[in-house]
């Protein structure tokens, strides 16, 4: 399969995808009812779509093209409401969170689709362990070269996005010590990590064709990069976020990314350099492990700073862009949460520390999700 032509899209438009957990309402373990939930959604009018994911205890919702934070929030709430009604009819529940706290990956069932079967054959047990739940945000780009430049500009802020969105501290019945344990499952795949440092679509096409000739990849879907181009949509897709516990938080993260993209696009606050990636893996690990309390190494200066301080400074820099994009509410929501609990991982740990067992913790997640 050749690389698709990079489609035209309006700069800074948004699209959001959320992977959700389907749980029973007895012990709140995952339940393989994606097929039934998809059947409930047939004929329901929503602004985006609902699709299956790798295993049958997952569902993915996606918005249509959105102009701004308010549009994202409106579309997510409409899809959320329709899904909640379908889940209620099936007597199951839905929730956010990047991992299910106590599910056994060996019990998972691969969804019956050719691509999922092919991935299961290729990756073995990793496919079932990929029952993790993330948020993806698409940003519209005026052209492919501009998309690649934005991709590498946003890569500086992967740790910030991880720290804000982390919601996966528990895996297999234990506190992992990570704010985002979900990303450890993603990093296990051989084509994960960062995109190659090329700044023109011509050079990227050459790279893709070389990779395709090796037989390692067939399409862009085979790359599990933290940010990747989505040429058929005319977007770049930011993929490092855990699924938040609420629709409101998911919309706020999308609004924050839109503000970041506008700042980078209009002000060009730093020069792009492949040397930025010297500290990329360190910064990403720190954010997964410690969230806002991580150490962040500035790619330009080498200065070590607390990621929480970096985030507070970044919110201040983005205020003008938030006003222009009508995203003040998104920035305010994230700033308030950072000061209050840090992120959703902190919220889950706090609930657990106050006496919730893990089943009760998931029940609380379903209640939080139901409030939209």
XYZ file of C-alpha atoms in Angstrom:
372
model
C 0.000 0.000 0.000
C 1.412 3.402 -0.973
C 1.394 6.433 1.279
C -1.895 8.350 0.877
C -1.845 11.889 -0.451
C -1.879 14.389 2.408
C -5.417 15.780 2.309
C -6.277 19.427 2.761
C -7.731 20.356 6.129
C -8.404 23.610 7.925
C -5.473 24.478 10.187
C -6.011 23.872 13.905
C -9.299 22.008 13.536
C -9.673 19.141 16.003
C -10.776 15.538 16.127
C -10.819 13.430 19.285
C -10.830 9.663 19.811
C -11.400 7.998 23.183
C -11.017 4.304 24.034
C -13.373 3.238 26.816
C -13.594 0.299 29.203
C -16.716 -1.906 29.138
C -17.285 -3.392 32.594
C -19.966 -5.519 34.202
C -21.967 -4.135 37.121
C -21.295 -7.059 39.498
C -17.577 -7.032 40.264
C -16.694 -4.294 37.724
C -14.288 -6.456 35.771
C -14.017 -5.996 32.015
C -16.749 -7.726 30.033
C -16.557 -8.715 26.323
C -19.685 -6.918 25.136
C -18.360 -4.600 22.438
C -20.373 -6.431 19.758
C -23.584 -5.962 21.727
C -22.853 -2.306 22.429
C -22.103 -1.643 18.760
C -25.424 -3.280 17.906
C -27.164 -0.922 20.339
C -25.581 2.033 18.522
C -26.796 1.064 15.039
C -29.032 3.756 13.623
C -28.300 6.178 16.473
C -27.506 9.633 15.132
C -24.289 10.997 16.627
C -21.825 13.633 15.357
C -18.928 11.152 15.092
C -18.801 7.370 15.239
C -18.286 4.412 17.544
C -15.947 1.582 16.521
C -14.490 -1.644 17.909
C -10.964 -1.873 19.250
C -8.429 -4.686 19.621
C -10.279 -6.701 22.260
C -13.980 -7.168 22.924
C -13.957 -5.321 26.243
C -13.099 -2.013 24.572
C -14.980 0.521 22.504
C -13.703 3.621 20.688
C -15.687 6.797 20.145
C -14.584 9.586 17.847
C -15.887 13.072 17.150
C -16.348 14.640 13.769
C -14.278 17.659 12.752
C -14.390 20.247 15.547
C -13.584 23.938 15.456
C -12.666 24.522 19.090
C -12.852 23.332 22.682
C -16.590 24.019 23.002
C -17.312 22.056 19.833
C -15.275 19.092 21.103
C -17.100 19.160 24.430
C -20.506 19.340 22.759
C -19.807 16.445 20.406
C -18.257 14.282 23.118
C -21.233 14.859 25.388
C -23.680 13.867 22.662
C -21.807 10.650 21.868
C -21.355 9.989 25.591
C -25.103 10.240 26.176
C -25.927 7.791 23.382
C -23.328 5.291 24.592
C -24.547 5.542 28.178
C -28.074 4.686 27.058
C -26.826 1.678 25.086
C -24.745 0.455 28.011
C -27.702 0.845 30.385
C -29.877 -1.345 28.149
C -27.183 -4.039 28.258
C -26.769 -3.656 32.038
C -23.076 -2.877 31.649
C -21.137 0.291 32.448
C -18.469 2.406 30.767
C -15.550 4.284 32.248
C -12.381 6.157 31.474
C -8.906 5.431 32.816
C -5.862 4.238 30.907
C -5.811 0.725 32.376
C -8.313 -1.506 34.142
C -6.916 -1.973 37.661
C -7.303 -5.742 38.053
C -8.320 -7.405 34.776
C -6.448 -10.549 33.686
C -5.113 -10.061 30.161
C -5.309 -13.820 29.454
C -9.121 -13.582 29.630
C -9.352 -11.002 26.872
C -10.878 -11.879 23.488
C -9.646 -10.405 20.203
C -12.399 -8.586 18.313
C -13.339 -10.443 15.136
C -11.833 -8.271 12.415
C -9.137 -9.236 9.885
C -6.687 -6.519 10.980
C -7.028 -7.415 14.666
C -6.510 -11.095 13.844
C -3.411 -10.205 11.827
C -2.014 -8.120 14.688
C -2.747 -10.913 17.167
C -0.879 -13.383 14.965
C 2.078 -11.007 14.667
C 2.352 -9.721 18.235
C 1.113 -12.714 20.234
C 0.257 -12.019 23.864
C 1.081 -8.317 23.449
C -2.191 -7.954 21.526
C -4.269 -8.992 24.537
C -2.078 -6.942 26.858
C -2.919 -4.018 24.583
C -6.273 -3.796 26.367
C -5.339 -0.297 27.449
C -7.253 2.894 26.868
C -6.011 6.131 25.356
C -7.066 9.498 23.982
C -5.901 10.570 20.524
C -6.191 14.151 19.277
C -5.973 15.128 15.593
C -4.846 18.633 14.608
C -5.643 19.952 11.141
C -2.651 21.168 9.101
C -2.463 23.483 6.098
C -0.136 21.096 4.293
C 2.137 18.090 4.818
C 5.369 20.015 5.447
C 3.595 22.213 7.988
C 2.221 19.046 9.587
C 5.669 17.530 10.028
C 7.043 20.768 11.467
C 4.152 20.891 13.941
C 4.711 17.217 14.813
C 8.308 17.877 15.818
C 7.398 21.108 17.594
C 4.763 19.358 19.704
C 7.214 16.568 20.531
C 8.829 18.856 23.101
C 5.548 18.769 25.014
C 4.926 15.031 25.070
C 5.968 14.904 28.778
C 3.542 17.722 29.597
C 0.677 15.892 27.882
C 1.525 12.613 29.600
C 1.660 14.262 33.016
C -1.668 16.043 32.554
C -3.552 13.031 31.180
C -2.125 10.123 33.203
C -4.873 7.893 34.618
C -3.336 4.408 34.779
C -1.527 3.789 38.079
C -2.955 0.282 38.671
C -2.232 -2.878 36.653
C -2.989 -6.523 37.467
C -4.183 -5.658 40.960
C -1.198 -3.563 42.039
C -0.108 0.065 42.161
C 2.695 0.181 39.589
C 4.258 3.363 40.950
C 3.707 4.905 37.486
C 1.189 7.644 36.799
C 0.851 6.256 33.260
C 1.488 2.516 33.214
C -0.550 2.283 29.987
C 2.311 3.640 27.935
C 4.577 0.784 29.038
C 2.277 -1.512 27.041
C 2.545 0.765 23.999
C 6.343 0.983 24.250
C 6.568 -2.816 23.943
C 5.676 -2.584 20.248
C 8.674 -2.396 17.912
C 7.383 0.576 15.888
C 6.495 2.784 18.858
C 8.344 5.855 20.118
C 9.215 8.941 18.092
C 8.770 9.689 14.419
C 11.916 10.116 12.286
C 13.259 13.646 12.101
C 12.270 14.757 8.611
C 10.689 18.124 7.859
C 9.432 17.678 4.294
C 6.754 15.358 2.953
C 9.087 14.389 0.128
C 11.650 13.085 2.646
C 8.946 11.421 4.709
C 7.551 9.660 1.642
C 11.044 8.376 0.835
C 11.390 7.065 4.411
C 7.992 5.361 4.230
C 8.787 3.688 0.913
C 12.076 2.364 2.304
C 10.253 0.938 5.319
C 7.586 -0.590 3.103
C 10.228 -2.276 0.948
C 11.616 -3.988 4.022
C 8.207 -5.636 4.537
C 8.100 -4.351 8.119
C 5.206 -1.954 7.462
C 2.287 -1.916 5.062
C 0.587 1.350 6.019
C 0.787 4.261 8.437
C -1.322 2.222 10.886
C 1.732 0.051 11.531
C 3.521 2.951 13.226
C 2.663 3.335 16.921
C 4.546 6.612 17.260
C 3.710 9.110 19.991
C 2.696 11.550 17.240
C 2.145 10.432 13.669
C 0.880 11.992 10.444
C -2.601 10.984 9.327
C -2.378 11.959 5.656
C -5.869 10.823 4.639
C -7.305 13.299 7.187
C -4.735 16.051 6.636
C -3.814 15.950 10.323
C -1.179 14.943 12.788
C -2.364 12.640 15.560
C -1.136 13.016 19.155
C -1.385 9.579 20.792
C 0.286 9.633 24.227
C -2.661 10.557 26.453
C -4.450 8.102 28.741
C -8.236 8.214 28.490
C -9.345 10.747 31.115
C -11.962 9.934 33.739
C -14.379 12.560 32.351
C -15.521 13.948 29.019
C -14.804 17.427 30.333
C -11.153 16.556 30.941
C -10.834 14.968 27.479
C -12.179 18.140 25.859
C -9.859 20.297 27.977
C -6.823 18.306 26.820
C -7.891 18.749 23.191
C -8.284 22.496 23.752
C -4.844 22.645 25.379
C -3.257 20.876 22.390
C -4.977 23.293 19.995
C -3.539 26.221 21.954
C -0.078 24.646 21.907
C -0.312 24.116 18.153
C -1.360 27.725 17.523
C 1.472 29.037 19.715
C 4.066 26.935 17.897
C 2.596 27.765 14.489
C 2.303 31.535 14.933
C 5.107 32.482 17.318
C 7.744 29.863 16.447
C 9.079 30.058 20.041
C 12.089 27.799 19.339
C 14.100 26.395 16.455
C 13.430 22.793 15.530
C 16.421 20.520 15.964
C 17.038 16.797 15.935
C 19.068 17.385 19.117
C 15.730 17.946 20.890
C 15.376 14.167 20.849
C 18.537 13.616 22.921
C 16.441 13.984 26.087
C 13.144 12.799 24.614
C 13.113 9.275 26.044
C 14.297 10.466 29.465
C 11.611 13.154 29.646
C 8.902 10.774 28.486
C 9.874 8.146 31.071
C 9.969 10.711 33.857
C 6.467 11.920 32.994
C 5.076 8.367 32.876
C 6.671 7.503 36.200
C 6.170 10.662 38.235
C 3.541 12.756 36.439
C 3.742 16.462 37.339
C 6.492 15.740 39.874
C 8.816 14.525 37.111
C 12.142 16.073 36.224
C 12.021 17.788 32.823
C 15.195 18.509 30.877
C 14.895 21.503 28.552
C 16.032 20.294 25.110
C 17.627 23.659 24.246
C 19.440 24.569 27.452
C 19.807 21.279 29.316
C 18.271 22.911 32.393
C 16.513 20.516 34.802
C 13.150 21.739 36.066
C 10.124 20.306 37.851
C 7.538 19.403 35.216
C 4.811 20.968 37.379
C 6.661 24.299 37.123
C 7.019 23.840 33.370
C 3.260 23.288 33.072
C 2.401 26.365 35.139
C 4.685 28.509 32.968
C 3.243 26.989 29.794
C -0.338 27.746 30.856
C 0.701 31.395 31.275
C 2.322 31.501 27.819
C -0.810 30.103 26.201
C -3.304 32.545 27.744
C -3.492 34.818 24.688
C -3.939 31.850 22.353
C -6.596 30.398 24.634
C -8.538 33.666 24.384
C -8.231 33.681 20.588
C -9.416 30.071 20.401
C -12.104 30.416 23.089
C -10.287 27.771 25.107
C -9.940 29.654 28.405
C -12.168 27.072 30.077
C -9.874 24.250 28.957
C -6.760 25.888 30.373
C -8.582 26.847 33.582
C -9.799 23.274 34.089
C -6.332 21.766 33.658
C -4.662 24.434 35.781
C -7.152 23.938 38.620
C -6.741 20.152 38.532
C -2.951 20.459 38.530
C -3.109 22.533 41.701
C -5.732 20.320 43.357
C -4.804 16.666 42.678
C -2.193 16.736 39.901
C -3.957 14.422 37.450
C -6.432 11.531 37.265
C -3.794 9.077 38.524
C -3.647 11.134 41.710
C -7.430 11.120 41.934
C -7.552 7.315 41.648
C -4.812 6.848 44.240
C -6.651 9.155 46.602
C -9.863 7.122 46.237
C -7.936 3.896 46.831
C -6.195 5.324 49.892
C -9.575 6.241 51.366
C -10.685 2.629 51.475
C -11.893 1.637 48.007
C -10.904 -1.851 46.970
C -10.142 -2.113 43.263
C -13.638 -3.280 42.327
C -15.125 -0.337 44.191
C -12.557 1.919 42.527
C -13.798 0.904 39.059
C -17.397 1.435 40.214
C -16.381 4.965 41.212
C -14.824 5.425 37.758
C -18.129 4.476 36.112
C -19.952 7.010 38.309
C -17.437 9.726 37.446
C -17.731 8.902 33.718
C -21.539 8.908 33.819
C -21.549 12.546 34.915
C -20.028 13.673 31.569
